[in-house]
Coordinates of C-alpha atoms in Angstrom, one line a residue:
M10 CA -24.0 -60.2 -67.8
S11 CA -23.9 -58.5 -71.2
I12 CA -25.0 -59.4 -74.7
E13 CA -23.0 -58.2 -77.7
K14 CA -24.7 -57.8 -81.1
T15 CA -23.4 -56.0 -84.1
Y16 CA -25.3 -53.3 -86.3
D17 CA -24.7 -51.3 -89.1
E18 CA -25.3 -47.5 -88.9
K19 CA -28.8 -47.5 -90.3
D20 CA -30.0 -50.0 -87.7
L21 CA -28.6 -47.9 -85.0
V22 CA -30.8 -45.0 -86.2
D23 CA -33.9 -46.9 -86.7
T24 CA -33.8 -49.4 -84.0
N25 CA -35.1 -49.0 -80.4
V26 CA -32.4 -50.5 -78.3
S27 CA -31.4 -49.9 -74.8
P28 CA -27.7 -49.0 -74.7
I29 CA -25.4 -48.9 -71.8
D30 CA -22.2 -48.7 -73.5
Y31 CA -21.4 -48.0 -77.2
N32 CA -18.2 -49.1 -79.0
K33 CA -17.8 -47.1 -82.3
E34 CA -15.0 -49.2 -83.6
T35 CA -16.9 -52.4 -83.5
S36 CA -20.4 -51.1 -83.8
S37 CA -21.4 -53.2 -80.7
I38 CA -23.5 -52.4 -77.9
S39 CA -22.9 -54.0 -74.5
N40 CA -26.2 -53.9 -72.5
A41 CA -26.1 -54.8 -68.9
N42 CA -30.0 -55.0 -68.9
N43 CA -29.8 -58.1 -71.1
D44 CA -31.9 -56.1 -74.0
G45 CA -29.6 -56.7 -76.9
G46 CA -31.6 -54.6 -79.1
Y47 CA -35.3 -53.7 -79.9
V48 CA -36.9 -56.5 -82.2
D49 CA -40.3 -56.0 -83.3
P50 CA -42.4 -58.6 -81.0
Y51 CA -45.4 -58.4 -83.4
A52 CA -43.2 -59.5 -86.5
Q53 CA -43.6 -63.2 -85.7
Y54 CA -47.4 -63.0 -85.8
E55 CA -47.8 -60.8 -89.0
N56 CA -47.5 -63.6 -91.6
N57 CA -49.9 -66.1 -90.2
N58 CA -52.3 -67.2 -92.7
N59 CA -54.6 -69.3 -90.4
G60 CA -57.8 -67.5 -91.6
F61 CA -59.5 -64.4 -90.4
W62 CA -61.2 -66.2 -87.4
R63 CA -58.3 -68.2 -86.3
N64 CA -56.1 -64.9 -86.5
F65 CA -58.8 -63.0 -84.6
V66 CA -58.9 -65.5 -81.7
D67 CA -55.2 -65.9 -81.6
G68 CA -55.0 -62.0 -81.4
F69 CA -56.0 -62.3 -77.7
K70 CA -53.2 -64.6 -76.7
P71 CA -50.4 -62.9 -74.8
L72 CA -47.5 -61.3 -76.5
D73 CA -44.1 -62.9 -75.9
L74 CA -41.6 -60.3 -74.4
G75 CA -38.8 -62.8 -73.7
E76 CA -37.2 -63.3 -70.3
I77 CA -36.0 -60.7 -67.7
D78 CA -33.1 -60.9 -65.5
P79 CA -34.4 -61.7 -61.8
N80 CA -31.3 -60.0 -60.3
L81 CA -32.3 -56.3 -61.4
T82 CA -33.5 -53.9 -58.9
D83 CA -37.4 -52.6 -59.2
V84 CA -36.4 -49.5 -60.9
E85 CA -33.8 -51.4 -63.4
R86 CA -36.6 -53.7 -64.0
A87 CA -39.4 -51.1 -64.6
N88 CA -37.0 -49.3 -67.0
L89 CA -36.2 -52.5 -69.0
I90 CA -39.8 -53.5 -69.4
A91 CA -40.7 -49.9 -70.4
A92 CA -37.9 -50.0 -72.9
R93 CA -39.2 -53.1 -74.6
S94 CA -42.3 -51.0 -75.5
P95 CA -44.7 -53.9 -76.0
L96 CA -47.5 -51.6 -77.2
K97 CA -48.1 -51.9 -80.9
R98 CA -46.8 -48.6 -82.9
G99 CA -49.9 -48.0 -84.8
L100 CA -50.2 -44.4 -84.6
K101 CA -49.4 -42.3 -87.7
N102 CA -48.2 -38.8 -87.8
R103 CA -51.7 -37.5 -88.7
H104 CA -53.3 -39.2 -85.7
L105 CA -50.7 -37.6 -83.3
Q106 CA -50.9 -34.2 -84.7
M107 CA -54.8 -34.2 -84.4
I108 CA -54.6 -35.5 -80.8
A109 CA -52.2 -32.7 -79.8
I110 CA -54.4 -30.1 -81.5
G111 CA -58.0 -31.2 -80.3
G112 CA -57.9 -34.4 -78.4
S113 CA -58.6 -32.9 -74.8
I114 CA -61.0 -30.5 -75.8
G115 CA -64.2 -31.5 -74.2
T116 CA -66.8 -30.5 -71.5
G117 CA -64.1 -28.7 -69.5
L118 CA -64.1 -26.2 -72.2
F119 CA -67.7 -26.3 -73.8
V120 CA -69.5 -26.6 -70.4
G121 CA -67.2 -26.0 -67.8
A122 CA -66.4 -22.6 -68.9
G123 CA -70.0 -21.6 -68.2
S124 CA -69.7 -22.2 -64.4
A125 CA -66.0 -20.6 -64.4
L126 CA -67.5 -17.5 -65.9
A127 CA -70.2 -17.1 -63.5
T128 CA -67.9 -17.8 -60.6
G129 CA -65.0 -15.5 -61.5
G130 CA -66.3 -13.2 -64.5
P131 CA -64.7 -12.8 -67.9
A132 CA -61.5 -11.3 -67.0
A133 CA -60.8 -14.1 -64.4
L134 CA -61.6 -16.5 -67.2
V135 CA -59.0 -15.1 -69.5
I136 CA -56.4 -14.7 -66.7
A137 CA -56.9 -18.3 -65.5
W138 CA -56.8 -19.8 -68.9
I139 CA -53.7 -17.8 -70.0
L140 CA -51.6 -18.7 -66.9
T141 CA -52.6 -22.5 -67.1
G142 CA -52.1 -22.3 -71.0
M143 CA -48.5 -21.1 -70.4
M144 CA -47.8 -23.7 -67.8
M145 CA -49.4 -26.4 -70.0
Y146 CA -47.0 -25.2 -73.0
C147 CA -43.9 -25.5 -70.9
T148 CA -45.1 -29.0 -69.5
V149 CA -45.8 -30.3 -72.9
Q150 CA -42.4 -29.1 -74.3
A151 CA -40.6 -30.7 -71.4
L152 CA -42.6 -33.9 -72.0
G153 CA -41.9 -33.8 -75.5
E154 CA -38.1 -33.8 -74.9
L155 CA -38.5 -36.9 -72.5
C156 CA -40.7 -38.8 -74.8
V157 CA -38.6 -38.2 -77.9
A158 CA -35.5 -39.4 -76.1
F159 CA -37.4 -42.2 -74.3
P160 CA -40.4 -43.4 -76.3
V161 CA -41.1 -46.1 -73.8
A162 CA -44.3 -47.8 -72.6
G163 CA -46.0 -45.9 -69.8
S164 CA -44.2 -42.8 -70.8
F165 CA -44.4 -40.1 -68.2
V166 CA -46.0 -42.3 -65.6
Q167 CA -42.8 -44.3 -65.8
F168 CA -40.5 -41.2 -65.8
N169 CA -41.5 -40.6 -62.0
T170 CA -40.1 -43.9 -61.2
R171 CA -37.0 -43.4 -63.4
F172 CA -36.1 -39.9 -62.5
I173 CA -37.4 -39.2 -58.9
T174 CA -38.3 -42.4 -56.7
P175 CA -40.3 -45.5 -57.1
A176 CA -42.4 -44.1 -54.0
W177 CA -43.3 -41.1 -56.0
G178 CA -43.8 -43.0 -59.1
F179 CA -46.2 -45.3 -57.4
C180 CA -48.4 -42.2 -56.2
M181 CA -48.4 -40.6 -59.4
A182 CA -49.2 -43.7 -61.3
W183 CA -52.1 -44.5 -59.3
N184 CA -53.1 -40.9 -59.2
Y185 CA -53.2 -40.6 -63.1
A186 CA -54.8 -44.1 -63.2
L187 CA -57.5 -43.1 -60.9
Q188 CA -58.4 -39.7 -62.7
W189 CA -59.1 -41.6 -66.1
L190 CA -60.7 -44.5 -64.7
V191 CA -63.5 -42.2 -63.1
V192 CA -63.6 -39.9 -66.1
L193 CA -65.4 -42.6 -68.3
P194 CA -68.4 -43.0 -66.3
L195 CA -68.6 -39.3 -65.7
E196 CA -68.4 -38.6 -69.4
L197 CA -70.9 -41.3 -70.4
V198 CA -73.4 -39.7 -67.9
A199 CA -72.5 -36.3 -69.4
A200 CA -73.4 -37.6 -72.8
A201 CA -76.7 -38.8 -71.8
I202 CA -77.4 -35.4 -70.2
T203 CA -76.6 -33.8 -73.4
I204 CA -79.1 -35.7 -75.2
D205 CA -81.7 -34.2 -72.7
Y206 CA -81.2 -30.9 -74.7
W207 CA -83.5 -32.5 -77.3
N208 CA -85.3 -35.3 -75.7
D209 CA -85.7 -35.6 -71.8
E210 CA -88.5 -38.0 -71.9
I211 CA -86.2 -41.2 -72.4
N212 CA -84.4 -42.6 -69.4
S213 CA -80.8 -41.6 -69.3
A214 CA -79.6 -45.1 -68.7
A215 CA -80.9 -46.0 -72.3
W216 CA -78.4 -43.5 -73.9
V217 CA -75.7 -44.4 -71.6
V218 CA -75.8 -48.0 -73.0
I219 CA -75.5 -46.7 -76.4
F220 CA -72.4 -44.5 -75.6
Y221 CA -70.9 -47.3 -73.5
V222 CA -71.2 -49.8 -76.6
L223 CA -69.7 -47.1 -78.9
V224 CA -66.5 -46.7 -76.6
L225 CA -66.3 -50.5 -76.2
F226 CA -66.4 -51.0 -80.1
I227 CA -63.7 -48.4 -80.8
N228 CA -61.3 -50.0 -78.4
I229 CA -61.7 -53.6 -79.7
F230 CA -59.5 -52.3 -82.5
G231 CA -56.6 -51.3 -80.3
V232 CA -54.4 -48.3 -80.9
K233 CA -55.6 -48.0 -84.6
G234 CA -59.4 -47.7 -83.4
Y235 CA -58.3 -45.0 -80.9
G236 CA -56.1 -43.1 -83.4
E237 CA -58.9 -43.0 -86.2
A238 CA -61.7 -42.3 -83.7
E239 CA -59.8 -39.3 -82.2
F240 CA -58.8 -38.1 -85.6
L241 CA -62.4 -37.7 -86.7
F242 CA -63.6 -36.3 -83.2
S243 CA -60.7 -34.0 -82.9
F244 CA -61.3 -32.8 -86.6
L245 CA -65.0 -32.1 -86.0
K246 CA -64.2 -30.1 -82.6
V247 CA -61.5 -28.0 -84.3
L248 CA -63.9 -27.1 -87.1
A249 CA -66.6 -26.3 -84.7
I250 CA -64.3 -24.0 -82.7
L251 CA -63.1 -22.2 -85.7
G252 CA -66.6 -21.7 -86.9
Y253 CA -67.6 -20.4 -83.3
I254 CA -64.7 -17.9 -83.3
I255 CA -65.9 -16.4 -86.7
L256 CA -69.5 -16.4 -85.5
G257 CA -68.5 -15.0 -82.2
I258 CA -67.1 -11.9 -83.9
V259 CA -70.0 -11.5 -85.9
I260 CA -72.4 -11.7 -83.0
N261 CA -70.2 -9.3 -80.9
C262 CA -70.5 -6.8 -83.8
G263 CA -74.3 -7.0 -84.0
G264 CA -74.5 -9.3 -86.9
G265 CA -77.1 -11.7 -85.4
P266 CA -80.7 -11.7 -86.3
R267 CA -81.5 -9.8 -83.1
G268 CA -78.6 -7.2 -84.0
G269 CA -77.2 -4.8 -81.4
Y270 CA -73.5 -4.1 -81.1
I271 CA -72.2 -5.6 -77.9
G272 CA -68.4 -4.7 -78.0
G273 CA -67.1 -4.7 -74.5
Q274 CA -70.1 -3.7 -72.5
Y275 CA -70.4 -6.7 -70.3
W276 CA -66.9 -6.0 -69.0
H277 CA -68.1 -2.8 -67.6
N278 CA -71.7 -3.9 -66.6
P279 CA -71.9 -6.4 -64.8
G280 CA -68.1 -6.2 -64.6
A281 CA -64.8 -8.0 -65.4
F282 CA -64.7 -9.7 -62.0
A283 CA -67.6 -11.6 -60.2
A284 CA -65.5 -12.2 -57.1
G285 CA -62.2 -10.3 -57.2
F286 CA -58.9 -12.3 -56.7
K287 CA -60.7 -15.1 -54.8
G288 CA -63.0 -15.5 -57.9
V289 CA -59.8 -15.9 -60.0
C290 CA -58.3 -18.7 -57.9
A291 CA -61.5 -20.5 -57.9
V292 CA -61.5 -20.5 -61.7
F293 CA -58.2 -22.3 -61.8
V294 CA -59.3 -25.8 -61.2
T295 CA -61.9 -25.5 -64.0
S296 CA -59.2 -24.3 -66.4
A297 CA -57.0 -27.2 -65.5
F298 CA -59.9 -29.6 -65.8
S299 CA -60.3 -28.3 -69.3
F300 CA -56.6 -29.0 -70.2
A301 CA -56.6 -32.6 -68.8
G302 CA -55.7 -34.9 -71.5
T303 CA -53.2 -32.6 -73.1
E304 CA -50.3 -34.8 -71.8
L305 CA -51.9 -37.7 -74.0
V306 CA -49.4 -37.0 -76.8
G307 CA -46.7 -38.2 -74.4
L308 CA -48.7 -41.2 -73.5
A309 CA -48.9 -42.2 -77.0
A310 CA -45.3 -42.0 -77.8
A311 CA -44.7 -45.8 -77.3
E312 CA -47.3 -46.4 -79.9
T313 CA -46.2 -43.9 -82.5
E314 CA -44.3 -45.2 -85.8
N315 CA -41.6 -42.4 -85.6
P316 CA -41.6 -40.4 -82.1
R317 CA -38.6 -38.4 -83.2
K318 CA -40.3 -36.9 -86.4
S319 CA -43.8 -36.6 -85.1
L320 CA -43.6 -35.7 -81.4
P321 CA -41.7 -32.4 -81.7
S322 CA -44.2 -31.2 -84.1
A323 CA -47.3 -32.4 -82.2
T324 CA -46.0 -31.0 -78.9
K325 CA -45.6 -27.5 -80.9
Q326 CA -49.2 -27.7 -82.0
V327 CA -50.3 -27.4 -78.5
F328 CA -49.5 -23.6 -78.6
W329 CA -51.9 -23.0 -81.3
R330 CA -54.5 -25.0 -79.5
I331 CA -54.0 -22.9 -76.4
A332 CA -53.8 -19.7 -78.3
L333 CA -56.8 -20.2 -80.8
F334 CA -59.0 -22.7 -79.3
Y335 CA -58.9 -21.6 -75.6
I336 CA -57.9 -18.0 -75.2
I337 CA -59.6 -16.7 -78.2
S338 CA -63.0 -18.6 -77.9
L339 CA -63.1 -17.9 -74.2
T340 CA -62.4 -14.2 -74.9
L341 CA -65.3 -14.1 -77.2
V342 CA -67.6 -16.0 -74.8
G343 CA -66.6 -13.4 -72.0
V344 CA -67.7 -10.5 -74.2
N345 CA -70.9 -12.2 -75.5
V346 CA -72.5 -13.5 -72.3
P347 CA -72.6 -11.4 -69.0
Y348 CA -71.5 -13.6 -66.1
T349 CA -74.9 -13.0 -64.5
D350 CA -76.8 -14.9 -66.7
P351 CA -78.9 -17.3 -64.8
R352 CA -78.4 -20.2 -67.2
L353 CA -74.7 -20.5 -66.6
L354 CA -75.3 -22.1 -63.1
G355 CA -79.1 -23.1 -63.3
N356 CA -78.6 -25.9 -65.7
S357 CA -76.5 -28.8 -66.6
G358 CA -75.0 -30.1 -69.8
A359 CA -75.2 -28.2 -72.9
A360 CA -77.9 -26.0 -71.5
A361 CA -75.2 -24.3 -69.3
S362 CA -72.6 -24.0 -72.1
P363 CA -71.8 -20.3 -72.6
F364 CA -71.0 -21.1 -76.4
V365 CA -74.8 -22.3 -76.8
I366 CA -76.1 -19.5 -74.6
S367 CA -74.4 -16.8 -76.8
I368 CA -75.7 -18.2 -80.0
Q369 CA -79.3 -18.4 -78.3
N370 CA -79.1 -14.8 -77.3
A371 CA -78.1 -13.7 -80.5
G372 CA -81.4 -15.2 -81.9
I373 CA -79.9 -17.7 -84.2
K374 CA -82.0 -20.8 -84.6
G375 CA -80.7 -24.1 -85.5
L376 CA -77.1 -23.5 -84.5
P377 CA -77.7 -24.2 -80.8
S378 CA -78.4 -27.7 -81.8
V379 CA -75.5 -28.0 -83.8
M380 CA -73.2 -26.9 -81.0
N381 CA -74.9 -29.3 -78.6
A382 CA -73.9 -32.0 -81.1
V383 CA -70.4 -30.9 -80.9
I384 CA -70.4 -31.1 -77.3
M385 CA -71.8 -34.7 -77.6
I386 CA -68.9 -35.5 -79.9
A387 CA -66.5 -33.9 -77.4
V388 CA -67.8 -35.9 -74.6
C389 CA -67.5 -39.2 -76.6
S390 CA -64.0 -38.0 -77.5
V391 CA -62.8 -37.6 -74.0
A392 CA -64.6 -41.0 -72.9
N393 CA -62.9 -42.8 -75.6
S394 CA -59.4 -41.1 -74.6
S395 CA -60.1 -41.9 -71.0
V396 CA -60.2 -45.8 -71.9
Y397 CA -56.9 -45.3 -73.9
A398 CA -55.1 -43.4 -70.9
A399 CA -56.4 -45.7 -68.2
S400 CA -55.6 -48.9 -69.8
R401 CA -52.2 -47.9 -70.8
T402 CA -51.6 -46.6 -67.1
V403 CA -52.8 -49.7 -65.5
A404 CA -50.5 -51.7 -67.8
S405 CA -47.5 -49.5 -66.7
L406 CA -48.5 -49.8 -63.1
A407 CA -48.0 -53.7 -63.5
D408 CA -44.8 -53.0 -65.3
Q409 CA -43.4 -51.1 -62.4
G410 CA -44.5 -53.6 -59.8
F411 CA -47.2 -51.2 -58.6
A412 CA -50.4 -53.5 -59.4
P413 CA -50.9 -57.4 -60.0
R414 CA -48.8 -58.5 -62.9
I415 CA -51.8 -59.7 -64.7
C416 CA -52.7 -56.2 -65.2
G417 CA -49.9 -55.8 -67.7
Y418 CA -51.2 -58.4 -70.0
I419 CA -50.5 -57.3 -73.6
D420 CA -52.0 -59.4 -76.4
R421 CA -50.7 -60.1 -79.9
E422 CA -52.6 -57.1 -81.2
G423 CA -50.9 -54.8 -78.8
R424 CA -53.9 -54.4 -76.6
P425 CA -53.6 -53.8 -72.9
L426 CA -56.8 -56.2 -72.4
V427 CA -56.7 -56.3 -68.6
G428 CA -56.3 -52.6 -68.6
V429 CA -59.3 -52.0 -71.0
A430 CA -61.3 -54.5 -69.0
V431 CA -60.7 -52.7 -65.6
S432 CA -61.5 -49.2 -67.4
L433 CA -64.5 -50.5 -69.0
F434 CA -65.7 -52.4 -65.6
I435 CA -65.3 -49.0 -63.7
G436 CA -67.2 -47.3 -66.5
L437 CA -70.3 -49.4 -65.7
L438 CA -70.6 -46.9 -62.8
C439 CA -72.4 -44.7 -65.4
F440 CA -75.6 -46.5 -64.7
L441 CA -75.8 -44.8 -61.6
A442 CA -77.2 -42.0 -63.8
A443 CA -80.6 -43.7 -63.3
S444 CA -80.3 -43.3 -59.5
K445 CA -81.8 -40.7 -57.4
H446 CA -78.6 -40.1 -55.6
H447 CA -76.3 -40.0 -58.8
D448 CA -75.4 -36.5 -58.1
D449 CA -73.9 -37.1 -54.8
V450 CA -72.0 -40.1 -56.1
F451 CA -70.6 -38.4 -59.1
D452 CA -69.5 -35.3 -57.2
W453 CA -67.3 -37.6 -55.1
M454 CA -66.1 -39.5 -58.0
L455 CA -65.0 -36.2 -59.7
A456 CA -63.4 -35.3 -56.3
L457 CA -60.9 -38.1 -56.9
S458 CA -59.6 -36.8 -60.1
G459 CA -60.3 -33.0 -59.2
L460 CA -56.6 -32.0 -58.9
S461 CA -55.0 -35.0 -60.4
S462 CA -53.9 -33.4 -63.3
I463 CA -52.0 -30.4 -61.3
F464 CA -49.8 -33.1 -59.7
T465 CA -49.3 -34.9 -62.9
W466 CA -48.2 -31.8 -64.9
G467 CA -45.9 -30.7 -61.9
S468 CA -44.3 -34.1 -61.7
I469 CA -43.6 -34.0 -65.6
C470 CA -41.8 -30.7 -65.1
A471 CA -39.8 -32.0 -62.2
C472 CA -38.9 -35.2 -64.1
H473 CA -37.5 -32.8 -66.9
L474 CA -35.4 -30.9 -64.4
R475 CA -34.1 -34.3 -62.8
F476 CA -33.3 -35.5 -66.4
R477 CA -31.2 -32.4 -67.2
A478 CA -29.5 -32.5 -63.7
A479 CA -28.5 -36.2 -64.6
L480 CA -27.1 -35.1 -68.0
K481 CA -25.0 -32.5 -66.1
A482 CA -23.9 -35.0 -63.3
K483 CA -22.8 -37.6 -66.0
G484 CA -20.8 -34.8 -68.0
R485 CA -23.1 -34.9 -70.9
G486 CA -24.9 -32.1 -72.8
T487 CA -28.2 -31.3 -74.5
D488 CA -26.4 -31.9 -77.9
E489 CA -27.3 -35.5 -77.9
L490 CA -31.0 -34.7 -77.5
P491 CA -33.1 -35.2 -80.7
F492 CA -35.5 -32.6 -79.4
K493 CA -35.0 -29.9 -76.7
A494 CA -37.9 -28.2 -74.8
Q495 CA -38.3 -24.7 -76.3
S496 CA -38.9 -23.5 -72.9
G497 CA -35.8 -25.3 -71.3
I498 CA -35.5 -25.6 -67.7
I499 CA -36.7 -22.2 -67.0
G500 CA -40.0 -23.4 -68.4
S501 CA -40.0 -26.4 -66.1
M502 CA -39.2 -24.4 -63.2
F503 CA -42.3 -22.2 -64.1
G504 CA -44.4 -25.2 -64.3
V505 CA -43.4 -26.6 -61.0
L506 CA -43.8 -23.2 -59.4
L507 CA -47.2 -22.3 -61.1
N508 CA -48.7 -25.9 -60.1
C509 CA -47.6 -25.4 -56.6
L510 CA -49.5 -22.0 -56.5
I511 CA -52.5 -23.3 -58.0
L512 CA -52.6 -26.1 -55.4
M513 CA -52.2 -23.3 -52.8
A514 CA -54.9 -21.3 -54.3
Q515 CA -57.4 -24.3 -54.4
F516 CA -56.6 -25.1 -50.6
W517 CA -57.6 -21.7 -49.8
V518 CA -61.0 -21.7 -52.0
A519 CA -61.6 -25.2 -50.8
L520 CA -61.3 -24.3 -47.1
F521 CA -63.2 -21.1 -47.6
P522 CA -65.6 -21.4 -50.6
I523 CA -66.9 -18.2 -52.2
G524 CA -70.3 -17.1 -50.4
E525 CA -70.3 -20.2 -48.0
K526 CA -69.1 -21.0 -44.7
A527 CA -66.1 -23.4 -44.2
N528 CA -67.2 -27.2 -44.1
A529 CA -65.7 -30.6 -44.6
T530 CA -67.7 -31.5 -47.5
S531 CA -66.8 -28.7 -49.9
F532 CA -63.1 -29.0 -48.9
F533 CA -62.7 -32.7 -49.6
Q534 CA -64.7 -32.5 -52.9
V535 CA -62.0 -30.3 -54.1
F536 CA -58.9 -31.7 -52.1
L537 CA -59.9 -35.4 -51.8
C538 CA -57.0 -36.6 -54.1
V539 CA -54.3 -35.1 -51.9
P540 CA -55.0 -37.2 -48.7
I541 CA -55.2 -40.2 -51.0
L542 CA -51.7 -39.5 -52.4
I543 CA -50.3 -39.0 -49.0
V544 CA -51.6 -42.4 -47.9
C545 CA -50.2 -43.9 -51.2
Y546 CA -46.8 -42.3 -50.6
F547 CA -46.5 -43.5 -46.9
F548 CA -48.0 -47.0 -47.8
W549 CA -45.1 -47.8 -50.4
L550 CA -42.2 -46.1 -48.1
F551 CA -43.2 -48.6 -45.4
Y552 CA -44.2 -51.5 -47.5
K553 CA -40.7 -51.3 -49.5
K554 CA -38.8 -49.7 -46.5
D555 CA -37.2 -47.5 -49.0
F556 CA -37.0 -44.0 -47.5
K557 CA -35.1 -42.1 -50.1
L558 CA -36.6 -38.9 -51.0
F559 CA -35.0 -38.9 -54.6
I560 CA -32.4 -40.9 -56.4
P561 CA -29.1 -39.0 -56.7
A562 CA -28.6 -37.2 -60.1
G563 CA -25.4 -39.3 -60.9
D564 CA -27.3 -42.5 -60.3
L565 CA -30.2 -41.9 -62.6
D566 CA -30.5 -44.3 -65.6
I567 CA -30.5 -41.9 -68.7
D568 CA -29.8 -44.8 -71.4
T569 CA -32.3 -47.3 -71.1
G570 CA -35.0 -47.0 -73.7
R571 CA -33.2 -44.4 -76.0
R572 CA -34.1 -44.8 -79.5
E573 CA -30.7 -43.5 -81.0
V574 CA -27.8 -45.6 -79.5
D575 CA -24.9 -44.1 -81.5
L576 CA -24.6 -40.8 -79.7
E577 CA -21.9 -39.4 -81.8
L578 CA -23.9 -40.2 -85.2
L579 CA -26.9 -38.7 -83.5
K580 CA -25.2 -35.4 -82.7
Q581 CA -23.8 -35.3 -86.4
E582 CA -27.4 -35.7 -87.7
I583 CA -29.0 -33.2 -85.3
A584 CA -26.0 -30.5 -86.4
E585 CA -27.0 -31.4 -90.1
E586 CA -30.6 -30.7 -89.4
K587 CA -29.9 -27.4 -87.7
A588 CA -27.7 -26.5 -90.6
F589 CA -30.1 -27.3 -93.1
I590 CA -33.0 -25.3 -91.4
A591 CA -30.4 -22.5 -91.1
S592 CA -29.9 -22.4 -94.8
K593 CA -33.7 -21.9 -95.5
P594 CA -35.6 -18.6 -95.8
F595 CA -36.8 -16.9 -92.6
Y596 CA -40.3 -17.9 -93.1
Y597 CA -39.4 -21.5 -93.3
R598 CA -37.3 -21.0 -90.0
I599 CA -40.4 -19.3 -88.3
Y600 CA -42.7 -22.3 -89.4
K601 CA -40.2 -25.0 -88.2
F602 CA -40.0 -23.1 -84.7
W603 CA -43.8 -22.8 -84.2
C604 CA -44.9 -26.0 -86.2

């Protein structure tokens, strides 16, 4: 059955519809999925004048999304629900830009780099972060192309179901949900440990309560609360790293109170590598952990006011984050701190941060506390992001039929309430910080998400390759894409390959740890997510009795959820934009390419 609706050209550009067939002469869209065009589901509630308290209470009531044809297949139903995008579009361009630049900078960089430096040495640190950064750039470019074309709820979590198979989509969705569900309690405990730098007499559980309430308070305000909080947190983190880059150069040149030119002496003594090639392999998991969350730009696509304009710019900002904030800062850390410094592995929290150690070694007073405060802000930022990511992923699980339908509950303020509640409930595990065995518990929790990001990024690149294959199979070209990945399919191939190589390297290091004998505990604390994924995959195969390894390229749905439905008009607009940029001076063209 189809629904016909007439639009003028302006509506076709600005409206999020789900096209199946476009008739240019009548300006009508025939939509086999019964989605006659995107209508803002929140418009009916915006003019309610029932008073503040009444509107506040009504805001928690469910959002009406209309009926769905019961005859649709699982994949068609998932695509349709995602295309209706019930999440509120409250993120502005400035929010997305700052999330892209500094959103995922956290303990992986500030603290995790310390153990990585001690394990692999300064050269391993730079090599691992450069290779992982290259892979991340290609991944985010691929993600940007998909999300600009399909700004749907669930984003890349839903793309696995759409472009590969529901079985793989089930695995990756739960993989990503578990990753962020366990991050919240981990980061809350890390925040409490960070406070110990100043005061270790107060029980950690007391600080955990404070940070837990802060995260809860931010998420009450939905996507706007997340956006404003991340804008502030990211701004402070970016400012701190830029400040450290300048300070690190000064320290290296002997400008600290203790003086003494350092240069590259630590690359010669104790050396550039701590454990040779194996040390480089061991560092990859830490570098991957530090980049976790970079893909949140794609997850936020469905809640952005104008994805076509803001997402391309945001994905390009990732290059500058990788080059400036990771590579340059870690290079300075490697030349200012020897990998044999016992504080790198002998402490936890801020005391093990190579950033703090380098400032202490220079004899600068006061600044270590400032850097510690930045680390605490970074921890709060990642904790806040974990609730955002986990709640949206849980809602997407329900939309795709991978979790109970109640988990997809969206209220009239656009908040996935059940998803937020699930995330905050799991977050209560943070109170295990007061337990004597909290180290063991959190080691195994971390094992659940240890390699999750690797699978997520590899799947994003695979989805991009499948999308391009579907375009080719249907005789359509990339000229209909509002944004094309700068790295192209070559970048996605590189992303899939490097993710596979990282997994192989981690298998080797997990099976034969550096300086230790092979044992099951060390192996599963690195590789625990792999057997979980295998169980999930075969569970879904036998539960649904669908043994397809992948959906044929010609059968992939590349229309549902597209923001622009008049492809000829879209191609014309893209050509005009390219001509406009080409007419500008070279410095403007360079700026638009990188920013």
